[in-house]
PDB file of C-alpha atoms in Angstrom:
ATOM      1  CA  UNK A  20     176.596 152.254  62.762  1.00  0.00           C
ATOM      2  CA  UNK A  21     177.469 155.715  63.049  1.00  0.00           C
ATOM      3  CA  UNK A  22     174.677 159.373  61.916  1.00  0.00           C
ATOM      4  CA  UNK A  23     175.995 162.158  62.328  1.00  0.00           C
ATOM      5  CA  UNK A  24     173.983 164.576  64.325  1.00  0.00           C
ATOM      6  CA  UNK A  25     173.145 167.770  65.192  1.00  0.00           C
ATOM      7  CA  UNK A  26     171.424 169.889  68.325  1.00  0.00           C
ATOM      8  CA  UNK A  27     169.964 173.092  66.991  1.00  0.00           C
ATOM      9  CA  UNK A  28     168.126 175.968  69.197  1.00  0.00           C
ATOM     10  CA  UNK A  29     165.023 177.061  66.785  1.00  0.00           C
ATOM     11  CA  UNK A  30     162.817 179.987  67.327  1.00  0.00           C
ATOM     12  CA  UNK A  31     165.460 181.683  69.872  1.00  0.00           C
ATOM     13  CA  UNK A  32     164.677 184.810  72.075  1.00  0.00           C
ATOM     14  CA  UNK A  33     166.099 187.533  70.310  1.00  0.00           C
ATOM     15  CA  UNK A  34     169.778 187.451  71.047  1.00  0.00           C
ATOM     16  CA  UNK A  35     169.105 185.829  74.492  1.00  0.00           C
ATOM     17  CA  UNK A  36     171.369 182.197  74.729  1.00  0.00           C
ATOM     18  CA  UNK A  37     169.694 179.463  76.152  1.00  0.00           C
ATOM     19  CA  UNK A  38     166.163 179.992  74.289  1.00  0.00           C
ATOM     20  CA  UNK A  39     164.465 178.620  71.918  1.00  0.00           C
ATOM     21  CA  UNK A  40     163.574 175.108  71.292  1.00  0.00           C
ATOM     22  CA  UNK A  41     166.040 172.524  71.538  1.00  0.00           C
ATOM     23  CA  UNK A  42     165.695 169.899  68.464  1.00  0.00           C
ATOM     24  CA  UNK A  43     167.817 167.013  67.694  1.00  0.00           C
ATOM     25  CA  UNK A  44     168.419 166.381  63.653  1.00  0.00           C
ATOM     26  CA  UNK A  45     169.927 163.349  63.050  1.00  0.00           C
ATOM     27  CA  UNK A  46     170.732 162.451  59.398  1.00  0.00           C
ATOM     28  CA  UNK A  47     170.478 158.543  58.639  1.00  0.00           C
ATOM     29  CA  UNK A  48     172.416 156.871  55.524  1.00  0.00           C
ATOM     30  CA  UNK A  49     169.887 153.883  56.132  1.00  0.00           C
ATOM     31  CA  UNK A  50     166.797 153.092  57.185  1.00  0.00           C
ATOM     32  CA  UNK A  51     166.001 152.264  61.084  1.00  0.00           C
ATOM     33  CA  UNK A  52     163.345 150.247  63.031  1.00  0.00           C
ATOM     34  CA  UNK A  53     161.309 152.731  64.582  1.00  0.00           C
ATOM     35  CA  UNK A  54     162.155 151.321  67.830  1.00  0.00           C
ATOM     36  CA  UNK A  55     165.718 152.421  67.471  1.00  0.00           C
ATOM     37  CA  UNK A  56     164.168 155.899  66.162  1.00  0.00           C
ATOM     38  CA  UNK A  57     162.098 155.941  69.446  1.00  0.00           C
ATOM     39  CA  UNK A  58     165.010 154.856  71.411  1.00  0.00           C
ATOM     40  CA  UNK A  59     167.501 157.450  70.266  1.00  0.00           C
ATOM     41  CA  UNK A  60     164.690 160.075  71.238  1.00  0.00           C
ATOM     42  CA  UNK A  61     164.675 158.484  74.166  1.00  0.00           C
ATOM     43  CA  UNK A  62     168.299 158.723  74.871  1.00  0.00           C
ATOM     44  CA  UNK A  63     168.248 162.574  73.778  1.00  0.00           C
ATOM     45  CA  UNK A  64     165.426 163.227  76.153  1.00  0.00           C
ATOM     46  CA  UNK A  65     164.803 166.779  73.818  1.00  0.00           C
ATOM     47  CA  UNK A  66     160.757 167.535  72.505  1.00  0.00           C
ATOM     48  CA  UNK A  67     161.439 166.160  69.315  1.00  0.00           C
ATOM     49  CA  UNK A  68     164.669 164.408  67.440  1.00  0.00           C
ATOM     50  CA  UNK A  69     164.369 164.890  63.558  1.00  0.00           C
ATOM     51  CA  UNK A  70     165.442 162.435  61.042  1.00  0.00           C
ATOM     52  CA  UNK A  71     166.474 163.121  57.704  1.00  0.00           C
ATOM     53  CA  UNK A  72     167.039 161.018  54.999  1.00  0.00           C
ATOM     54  CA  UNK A  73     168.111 162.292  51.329  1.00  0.00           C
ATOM     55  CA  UNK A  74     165.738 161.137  48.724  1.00  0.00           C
ATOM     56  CA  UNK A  75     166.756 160.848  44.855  1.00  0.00           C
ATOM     57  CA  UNK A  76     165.440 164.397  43.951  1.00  0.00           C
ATOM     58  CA  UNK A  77     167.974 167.526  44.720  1.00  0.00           C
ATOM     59  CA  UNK A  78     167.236 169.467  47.774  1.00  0.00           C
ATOM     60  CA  UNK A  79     164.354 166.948  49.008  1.00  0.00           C
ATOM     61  CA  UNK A  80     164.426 164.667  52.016  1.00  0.00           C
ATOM     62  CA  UNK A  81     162.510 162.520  53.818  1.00  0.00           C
ATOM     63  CA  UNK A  82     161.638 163.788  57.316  1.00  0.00           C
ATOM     64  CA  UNK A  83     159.845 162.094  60.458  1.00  0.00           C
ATOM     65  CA  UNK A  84     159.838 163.688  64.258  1.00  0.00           C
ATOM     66  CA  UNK A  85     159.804 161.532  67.227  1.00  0.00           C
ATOM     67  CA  UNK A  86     159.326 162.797  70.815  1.00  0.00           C
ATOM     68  CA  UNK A  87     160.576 160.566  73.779  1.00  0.00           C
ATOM     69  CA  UNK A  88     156.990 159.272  73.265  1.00  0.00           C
ATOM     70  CA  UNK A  89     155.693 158.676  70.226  1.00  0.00           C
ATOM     71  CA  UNK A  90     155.661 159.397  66.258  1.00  0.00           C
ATOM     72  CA  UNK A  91     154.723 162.818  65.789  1.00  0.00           C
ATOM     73  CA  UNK A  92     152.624 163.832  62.284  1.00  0.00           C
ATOM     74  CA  UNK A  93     153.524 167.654  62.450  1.00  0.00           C
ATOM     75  CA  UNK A  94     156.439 169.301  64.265  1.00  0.00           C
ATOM     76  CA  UNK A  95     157.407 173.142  63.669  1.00  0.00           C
ATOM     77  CA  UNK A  96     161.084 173.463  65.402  1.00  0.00           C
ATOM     78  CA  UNK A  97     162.505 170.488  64.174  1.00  0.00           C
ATOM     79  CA  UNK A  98     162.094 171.242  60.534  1.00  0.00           C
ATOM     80  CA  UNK A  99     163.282 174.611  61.129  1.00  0.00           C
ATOM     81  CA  UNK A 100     166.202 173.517  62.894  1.00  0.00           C
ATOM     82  CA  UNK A 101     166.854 170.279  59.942  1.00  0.00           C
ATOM     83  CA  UNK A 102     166.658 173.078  57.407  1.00  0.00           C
ATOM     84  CA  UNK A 103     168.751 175.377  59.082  1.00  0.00           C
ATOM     85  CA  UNK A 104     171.383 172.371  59.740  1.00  0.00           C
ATOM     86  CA  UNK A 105     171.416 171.246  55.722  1.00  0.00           C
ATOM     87  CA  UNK A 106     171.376 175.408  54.721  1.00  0.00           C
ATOM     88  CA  UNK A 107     174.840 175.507  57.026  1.00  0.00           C
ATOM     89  CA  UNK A 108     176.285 172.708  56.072  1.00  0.00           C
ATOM     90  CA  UNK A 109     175.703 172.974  52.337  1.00  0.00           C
ATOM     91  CA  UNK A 110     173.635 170.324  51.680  1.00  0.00           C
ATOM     92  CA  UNK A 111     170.639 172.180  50.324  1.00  0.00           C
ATOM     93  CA  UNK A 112     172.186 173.508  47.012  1.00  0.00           C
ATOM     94  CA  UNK A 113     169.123 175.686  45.615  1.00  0.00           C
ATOM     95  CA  UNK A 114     166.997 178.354  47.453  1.00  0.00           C
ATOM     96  CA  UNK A 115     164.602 175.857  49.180  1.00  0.00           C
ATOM     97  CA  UNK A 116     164.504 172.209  51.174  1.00  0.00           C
ATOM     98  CA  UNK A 117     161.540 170.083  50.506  1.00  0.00           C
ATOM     99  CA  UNK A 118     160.523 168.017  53.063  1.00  0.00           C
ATOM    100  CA  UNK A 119     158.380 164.878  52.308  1.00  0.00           C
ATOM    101  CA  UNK A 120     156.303 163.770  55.874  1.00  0.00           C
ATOM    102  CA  UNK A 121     153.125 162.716  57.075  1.00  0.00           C
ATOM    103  CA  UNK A 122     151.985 166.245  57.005  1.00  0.00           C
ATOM    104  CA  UNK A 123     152.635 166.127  53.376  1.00  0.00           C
ATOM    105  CA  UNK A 124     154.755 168.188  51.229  1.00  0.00           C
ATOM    106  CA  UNK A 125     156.745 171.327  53.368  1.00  0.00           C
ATOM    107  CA  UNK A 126     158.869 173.830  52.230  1.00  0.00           C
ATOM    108  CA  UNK A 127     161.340 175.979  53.328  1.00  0.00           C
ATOM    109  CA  UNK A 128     163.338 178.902  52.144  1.00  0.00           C
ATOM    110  CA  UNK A 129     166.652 181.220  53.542  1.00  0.00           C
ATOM    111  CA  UNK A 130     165.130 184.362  53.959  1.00  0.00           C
ATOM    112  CA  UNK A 131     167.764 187.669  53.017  1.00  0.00           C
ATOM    113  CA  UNK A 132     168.120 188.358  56.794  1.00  0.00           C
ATOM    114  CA  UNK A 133     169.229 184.960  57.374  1.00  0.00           C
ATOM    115  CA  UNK A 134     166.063 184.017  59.362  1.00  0.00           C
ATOM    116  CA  UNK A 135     163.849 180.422  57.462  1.00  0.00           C
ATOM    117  CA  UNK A 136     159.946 180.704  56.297  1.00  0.00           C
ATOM    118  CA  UNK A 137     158.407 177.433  56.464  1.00  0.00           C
ATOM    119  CA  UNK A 138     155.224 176.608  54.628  1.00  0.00           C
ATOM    120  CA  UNK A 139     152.852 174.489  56.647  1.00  0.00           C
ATOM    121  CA  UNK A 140     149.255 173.616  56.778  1.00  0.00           C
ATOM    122  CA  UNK A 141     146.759 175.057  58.810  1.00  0.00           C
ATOM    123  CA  UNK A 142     145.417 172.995  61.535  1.00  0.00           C
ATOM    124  CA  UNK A 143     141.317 173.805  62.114  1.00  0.00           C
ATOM    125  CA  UNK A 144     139.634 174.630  65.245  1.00  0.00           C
ATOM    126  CA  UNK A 145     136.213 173.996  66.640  1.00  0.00           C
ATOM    127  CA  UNK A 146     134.070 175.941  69.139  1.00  0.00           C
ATOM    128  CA  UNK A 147     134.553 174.262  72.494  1.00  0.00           C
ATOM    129  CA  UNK A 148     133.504 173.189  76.050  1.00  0.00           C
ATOM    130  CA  UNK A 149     135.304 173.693  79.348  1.00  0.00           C
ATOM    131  CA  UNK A 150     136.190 170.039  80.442  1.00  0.00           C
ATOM    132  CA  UNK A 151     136.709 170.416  84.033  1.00  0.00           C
ATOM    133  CA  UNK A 152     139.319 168.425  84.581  1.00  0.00           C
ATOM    134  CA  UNK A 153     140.939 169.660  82.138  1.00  0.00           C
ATOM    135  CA  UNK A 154     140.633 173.393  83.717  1.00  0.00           C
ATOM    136  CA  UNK A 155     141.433 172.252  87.137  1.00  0.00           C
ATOM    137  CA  UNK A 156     144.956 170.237  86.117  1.00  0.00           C
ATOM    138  CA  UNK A 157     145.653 173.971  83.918  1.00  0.00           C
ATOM    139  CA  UNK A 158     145.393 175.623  87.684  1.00  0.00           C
ATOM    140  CA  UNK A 159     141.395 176.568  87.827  1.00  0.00           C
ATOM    141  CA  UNK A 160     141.296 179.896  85.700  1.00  0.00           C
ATOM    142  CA  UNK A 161     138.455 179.833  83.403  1.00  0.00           C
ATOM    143  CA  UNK A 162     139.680 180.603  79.939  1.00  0.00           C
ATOM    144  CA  UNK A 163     137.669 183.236  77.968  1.00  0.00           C
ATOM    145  CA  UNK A 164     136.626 180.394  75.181  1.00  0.00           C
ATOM    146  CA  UNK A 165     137.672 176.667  74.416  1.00  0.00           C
ATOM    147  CA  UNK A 166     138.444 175.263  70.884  1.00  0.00           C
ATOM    148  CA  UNK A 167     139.131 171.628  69.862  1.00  0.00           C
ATOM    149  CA  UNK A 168     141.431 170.987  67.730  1.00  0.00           C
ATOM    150  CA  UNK A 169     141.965 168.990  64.656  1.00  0.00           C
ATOM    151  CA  UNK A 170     144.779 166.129  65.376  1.00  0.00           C
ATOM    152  CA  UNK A 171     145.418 162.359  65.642  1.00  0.00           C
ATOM    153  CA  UNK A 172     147.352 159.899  67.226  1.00  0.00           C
ATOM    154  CA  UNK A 173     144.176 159.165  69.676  1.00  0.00           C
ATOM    155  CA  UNK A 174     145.059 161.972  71.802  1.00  0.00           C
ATOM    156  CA  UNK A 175     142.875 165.359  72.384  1.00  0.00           C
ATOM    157  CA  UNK A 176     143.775 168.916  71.797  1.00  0.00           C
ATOM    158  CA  UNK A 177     142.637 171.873  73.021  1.00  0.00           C
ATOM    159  CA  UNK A 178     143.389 175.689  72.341  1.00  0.00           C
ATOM    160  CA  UNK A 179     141.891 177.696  75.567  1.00  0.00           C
ATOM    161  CA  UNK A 180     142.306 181.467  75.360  1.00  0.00           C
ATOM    162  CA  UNK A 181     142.886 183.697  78.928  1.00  0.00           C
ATOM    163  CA  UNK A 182     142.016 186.794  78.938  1.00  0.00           C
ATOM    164  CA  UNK A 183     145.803 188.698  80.164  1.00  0.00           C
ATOM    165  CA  UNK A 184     149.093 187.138  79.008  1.00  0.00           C
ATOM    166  CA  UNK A 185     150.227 187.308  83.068  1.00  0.00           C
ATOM    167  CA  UNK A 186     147.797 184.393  83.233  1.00  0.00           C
ATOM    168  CA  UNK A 187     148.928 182.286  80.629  1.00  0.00           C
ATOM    169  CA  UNK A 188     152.896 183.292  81.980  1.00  0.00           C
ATOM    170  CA  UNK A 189     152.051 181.770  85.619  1.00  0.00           C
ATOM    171  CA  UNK A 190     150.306 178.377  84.234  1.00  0.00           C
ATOM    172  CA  UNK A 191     151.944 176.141  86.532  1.00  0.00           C
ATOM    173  CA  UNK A 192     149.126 172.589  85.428  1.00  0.00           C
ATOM    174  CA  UNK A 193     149.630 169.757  87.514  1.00  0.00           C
ATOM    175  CA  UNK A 194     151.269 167.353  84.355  1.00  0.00           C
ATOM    176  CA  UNK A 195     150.120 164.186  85.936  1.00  0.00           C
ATOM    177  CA  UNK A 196     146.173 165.314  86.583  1.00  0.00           C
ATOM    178  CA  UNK A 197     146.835 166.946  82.443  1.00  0.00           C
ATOM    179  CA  UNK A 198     148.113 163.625  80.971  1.00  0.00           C
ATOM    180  CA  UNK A 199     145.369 161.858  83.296  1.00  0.00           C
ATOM    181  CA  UNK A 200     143.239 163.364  80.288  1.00  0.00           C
ATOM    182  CA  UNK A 201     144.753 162.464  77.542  1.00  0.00           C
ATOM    183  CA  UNK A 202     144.881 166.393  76.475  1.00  0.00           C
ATOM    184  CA  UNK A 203     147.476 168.441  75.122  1.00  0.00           C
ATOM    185  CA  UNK A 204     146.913 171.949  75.487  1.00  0.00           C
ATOM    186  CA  UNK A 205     147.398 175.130  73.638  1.00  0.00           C
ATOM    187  CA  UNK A 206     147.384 178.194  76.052  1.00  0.00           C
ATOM    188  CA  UNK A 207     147.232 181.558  74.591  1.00  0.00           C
ATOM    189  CA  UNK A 208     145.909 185.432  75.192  1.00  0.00           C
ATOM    190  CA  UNK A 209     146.703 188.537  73.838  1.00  0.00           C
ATOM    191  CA  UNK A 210     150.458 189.590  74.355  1.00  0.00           C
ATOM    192  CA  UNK A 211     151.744 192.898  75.652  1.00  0.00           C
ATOM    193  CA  UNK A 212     154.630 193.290  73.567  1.00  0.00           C
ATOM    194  CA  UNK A 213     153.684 190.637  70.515  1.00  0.00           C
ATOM    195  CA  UNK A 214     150.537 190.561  69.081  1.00  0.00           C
ATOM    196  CA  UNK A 215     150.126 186.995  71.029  1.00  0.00           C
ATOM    197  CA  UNK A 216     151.452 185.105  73.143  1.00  0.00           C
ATOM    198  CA  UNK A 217     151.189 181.033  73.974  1.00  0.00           C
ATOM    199  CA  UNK A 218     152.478 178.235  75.778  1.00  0.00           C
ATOM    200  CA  UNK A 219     151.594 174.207  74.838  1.00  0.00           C
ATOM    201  CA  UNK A 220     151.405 171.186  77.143  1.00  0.00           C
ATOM    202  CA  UNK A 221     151.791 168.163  75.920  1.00  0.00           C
ATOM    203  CA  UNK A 222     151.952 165.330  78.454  1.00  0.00           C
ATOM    204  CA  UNK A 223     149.569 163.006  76.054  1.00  0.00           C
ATOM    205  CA  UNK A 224     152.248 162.802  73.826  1.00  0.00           C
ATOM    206  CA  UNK A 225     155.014 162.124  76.212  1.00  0.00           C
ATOM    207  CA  UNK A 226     156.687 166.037  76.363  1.00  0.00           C
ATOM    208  CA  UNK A 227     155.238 167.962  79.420  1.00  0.00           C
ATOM    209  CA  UNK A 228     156.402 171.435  77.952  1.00  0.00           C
ATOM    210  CA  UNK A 229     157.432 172.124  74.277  1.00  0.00           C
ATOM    211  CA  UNK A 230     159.240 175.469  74.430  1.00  0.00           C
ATOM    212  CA  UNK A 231     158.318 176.900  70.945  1.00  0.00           C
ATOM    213  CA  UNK A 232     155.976 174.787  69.181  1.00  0.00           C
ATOM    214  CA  UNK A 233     155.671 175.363  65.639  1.00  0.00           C
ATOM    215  CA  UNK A 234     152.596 173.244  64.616  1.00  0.00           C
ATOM    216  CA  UNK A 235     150.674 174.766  67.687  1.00  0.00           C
ATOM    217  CA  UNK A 236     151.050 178.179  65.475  1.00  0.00           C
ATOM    218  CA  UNK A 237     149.074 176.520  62.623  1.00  0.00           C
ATOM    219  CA  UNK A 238     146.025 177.346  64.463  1.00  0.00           C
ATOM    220  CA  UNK A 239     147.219 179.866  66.542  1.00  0.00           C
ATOM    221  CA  UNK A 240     148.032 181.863  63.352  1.00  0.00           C
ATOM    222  CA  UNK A 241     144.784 181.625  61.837  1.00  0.00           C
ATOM    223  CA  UNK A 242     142.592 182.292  65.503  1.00  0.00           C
ATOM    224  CA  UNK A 243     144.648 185.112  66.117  1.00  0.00           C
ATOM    225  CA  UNK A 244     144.709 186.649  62.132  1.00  0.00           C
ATOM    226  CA  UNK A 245     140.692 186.340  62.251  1.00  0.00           C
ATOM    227  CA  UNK A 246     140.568 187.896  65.684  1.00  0.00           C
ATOM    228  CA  UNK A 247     142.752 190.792  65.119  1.00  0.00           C
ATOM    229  CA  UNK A 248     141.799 191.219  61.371  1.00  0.00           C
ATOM    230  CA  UNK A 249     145.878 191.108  60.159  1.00  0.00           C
ATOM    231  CA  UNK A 250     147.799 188.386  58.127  1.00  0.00           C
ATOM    232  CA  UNK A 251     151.247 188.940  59.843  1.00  0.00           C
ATOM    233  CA  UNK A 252     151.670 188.703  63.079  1.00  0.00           C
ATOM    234  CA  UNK A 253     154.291 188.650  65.836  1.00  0.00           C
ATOM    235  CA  UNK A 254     154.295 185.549  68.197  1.00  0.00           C
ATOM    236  CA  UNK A 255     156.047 184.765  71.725  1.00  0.00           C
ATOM    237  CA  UNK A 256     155.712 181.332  73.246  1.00  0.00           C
ATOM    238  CA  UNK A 257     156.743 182.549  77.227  1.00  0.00           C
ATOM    239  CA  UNK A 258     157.463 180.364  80.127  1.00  0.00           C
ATOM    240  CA  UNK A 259     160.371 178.725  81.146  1.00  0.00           C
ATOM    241  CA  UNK A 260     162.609 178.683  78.057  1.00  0.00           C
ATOM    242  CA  UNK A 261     160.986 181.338  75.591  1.00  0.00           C
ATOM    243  CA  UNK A 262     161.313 182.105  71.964  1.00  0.00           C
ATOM    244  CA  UNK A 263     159.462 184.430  69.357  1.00  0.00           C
ATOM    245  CA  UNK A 264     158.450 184.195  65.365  1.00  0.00           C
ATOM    246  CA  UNK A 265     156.425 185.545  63.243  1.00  0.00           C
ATOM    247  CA  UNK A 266     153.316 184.328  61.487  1.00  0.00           C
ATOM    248  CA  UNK A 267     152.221 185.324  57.832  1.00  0.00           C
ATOM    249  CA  UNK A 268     149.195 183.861  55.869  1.00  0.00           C
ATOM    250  CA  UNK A 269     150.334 181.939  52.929  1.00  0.00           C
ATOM    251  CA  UNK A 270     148.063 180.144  50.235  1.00  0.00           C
ATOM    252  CA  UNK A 271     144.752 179.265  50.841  1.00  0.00           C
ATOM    253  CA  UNK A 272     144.959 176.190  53.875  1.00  0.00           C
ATOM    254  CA  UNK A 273     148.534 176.964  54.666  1.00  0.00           C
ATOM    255  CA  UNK A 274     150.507 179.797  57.042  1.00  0.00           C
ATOM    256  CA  UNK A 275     153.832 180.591  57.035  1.00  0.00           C
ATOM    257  CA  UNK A 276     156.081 180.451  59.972  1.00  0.00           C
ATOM    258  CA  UNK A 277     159.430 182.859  60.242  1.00  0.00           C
ATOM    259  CA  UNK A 278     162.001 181.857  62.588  1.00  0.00           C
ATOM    260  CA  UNK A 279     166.020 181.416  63.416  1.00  0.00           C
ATOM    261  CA  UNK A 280     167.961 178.321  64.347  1.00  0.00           C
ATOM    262  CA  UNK A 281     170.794 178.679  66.659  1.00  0.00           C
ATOM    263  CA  UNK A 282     173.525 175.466  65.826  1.00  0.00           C
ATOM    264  CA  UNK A 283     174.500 174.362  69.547  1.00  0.00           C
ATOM    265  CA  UNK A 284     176.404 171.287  69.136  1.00  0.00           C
ATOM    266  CA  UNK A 285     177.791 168.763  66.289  1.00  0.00           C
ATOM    267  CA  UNK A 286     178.165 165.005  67.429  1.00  0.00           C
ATOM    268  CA  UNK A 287     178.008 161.630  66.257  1.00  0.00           C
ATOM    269  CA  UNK A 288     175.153 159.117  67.397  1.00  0.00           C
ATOM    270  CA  UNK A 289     176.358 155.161  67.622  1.00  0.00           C
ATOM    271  CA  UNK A 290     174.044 152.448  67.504  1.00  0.00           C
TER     272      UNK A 290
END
């Protein structure tokens, strides 16, 4: 059996080449046991590979995200990057790709500029405690406050806010002490040049660190809109491979996330 596939770049640095997040999109004619889905991830070793599958309706598709790890229930890149993949290749017809997941209904649109705006849900944050282990595998630095967040799959979330984005750019955690845990980890602080700036850690759910995360900006987008009192924002995700968007409230629950998607390489996968 042969899927054609794709390896798209989303949220890239500016014009700077190797940044972004790296997302595979793979387009199945057929259903697949999830263990082959899982072991194709696997075999691509990227944050997340995407899978698409055309549904009966035009321009709407059935989408699911795997990391190396696990079944994801929200990813951000890799729907940027399948949407920018069926834009190019013409197999979104009208102005906008519906994608049908276990986030529910998401949309997204071809901006004029040639960037995508994705419609997402927010994802809700709690008032938090410092867990110290936590803090010690992040490198020791008490953050300014601690939020949990709202997610599944058995594993914890946290969004802990420094005070200086030079702190959150020289996280170094210890991955094995973080995953010890069973917490992923949203880093953020005010940014210097963007109105914030983050990182994410997510050894719980098998990637140690996602590049650009797009679901981590459906809280970050709403912490940072009530703290700075706006409802568009510009975002950079910093550390080793960084990329920037922008965030924009959209309808009551949801934000909207603006990005690019760079097409790296075309291929064929072979099961």
């Amino acid at each position: 059996m042969e899927f054609p596939y794709a390896e798209m770049h989303a949220f890239p640095d500016g014009q700077t080449p190797h940044t972004g997040n790296p997302a595979g999109v793979v387009m199945l004619h057929r259903d697949l046991p999830d263990a082959d889905l899982l072991g194709v991830a696997q075999s691509n070793n990227l944050s997340e590979t995407a899978y698409l599958k055309a549904m009966g309706e035009k321009d709407q598709w059935a989408l699911r995200w795997f990391t190396p790890g696990l079944e994801v229930e929200l990813c951000g890149h890799a729907t940027l990057a399948s949407a920018a993949w069926l834009f190019e290749t013409g197999r979104v017809m009208g102005p906008e790709a519906r994608f049908h997941t276990l986030s529910g209904l998401l949309k997204v649109i071809r901006l004029d500029d040639g960037r995508y705006q994705m419609d997402f849900p927010q994802i809700g944050y709690t008032p938090g405690q410092a867990d110290a282990p936590v803090v010690a595998a992040m490198g020791g630095t008490a953050p300014e406050a601690v939020y949990e967040i709202e997610r599944v799959h058995g594993n914890r979330y946290q969004m802990l806010v420094y005070a200086d984005e030079a702190v959150v750019v020289g996280l170094n955690p210890d991955i094995k002490a973080l995953a010890a845990t069973r917490t992923n980890v949203i880093a953020t602080a005010p940014g210097r040049a963007t109105d914030f700036v983050s990182r994410f850690f997510g050894p719980a759910s098998g990637v140690d660190e996602d590049p650009v995360t797009g679901s981590a900006h459906c809280t970050l987008a709403p912490y940072w809109f009530e703290r700075l009192g706006e409802t568009a924002l510009k975002a950079r995700q910093v550390g080793p491979r960084p990329g920037a968007l922008e965030v924009r409230a959209g309808a009551a629950g949801r934000v909207l996330l603006v990005g690019s998607a760079k097409r790296y390489l075309d291929g064929v996968i072979r099961i």
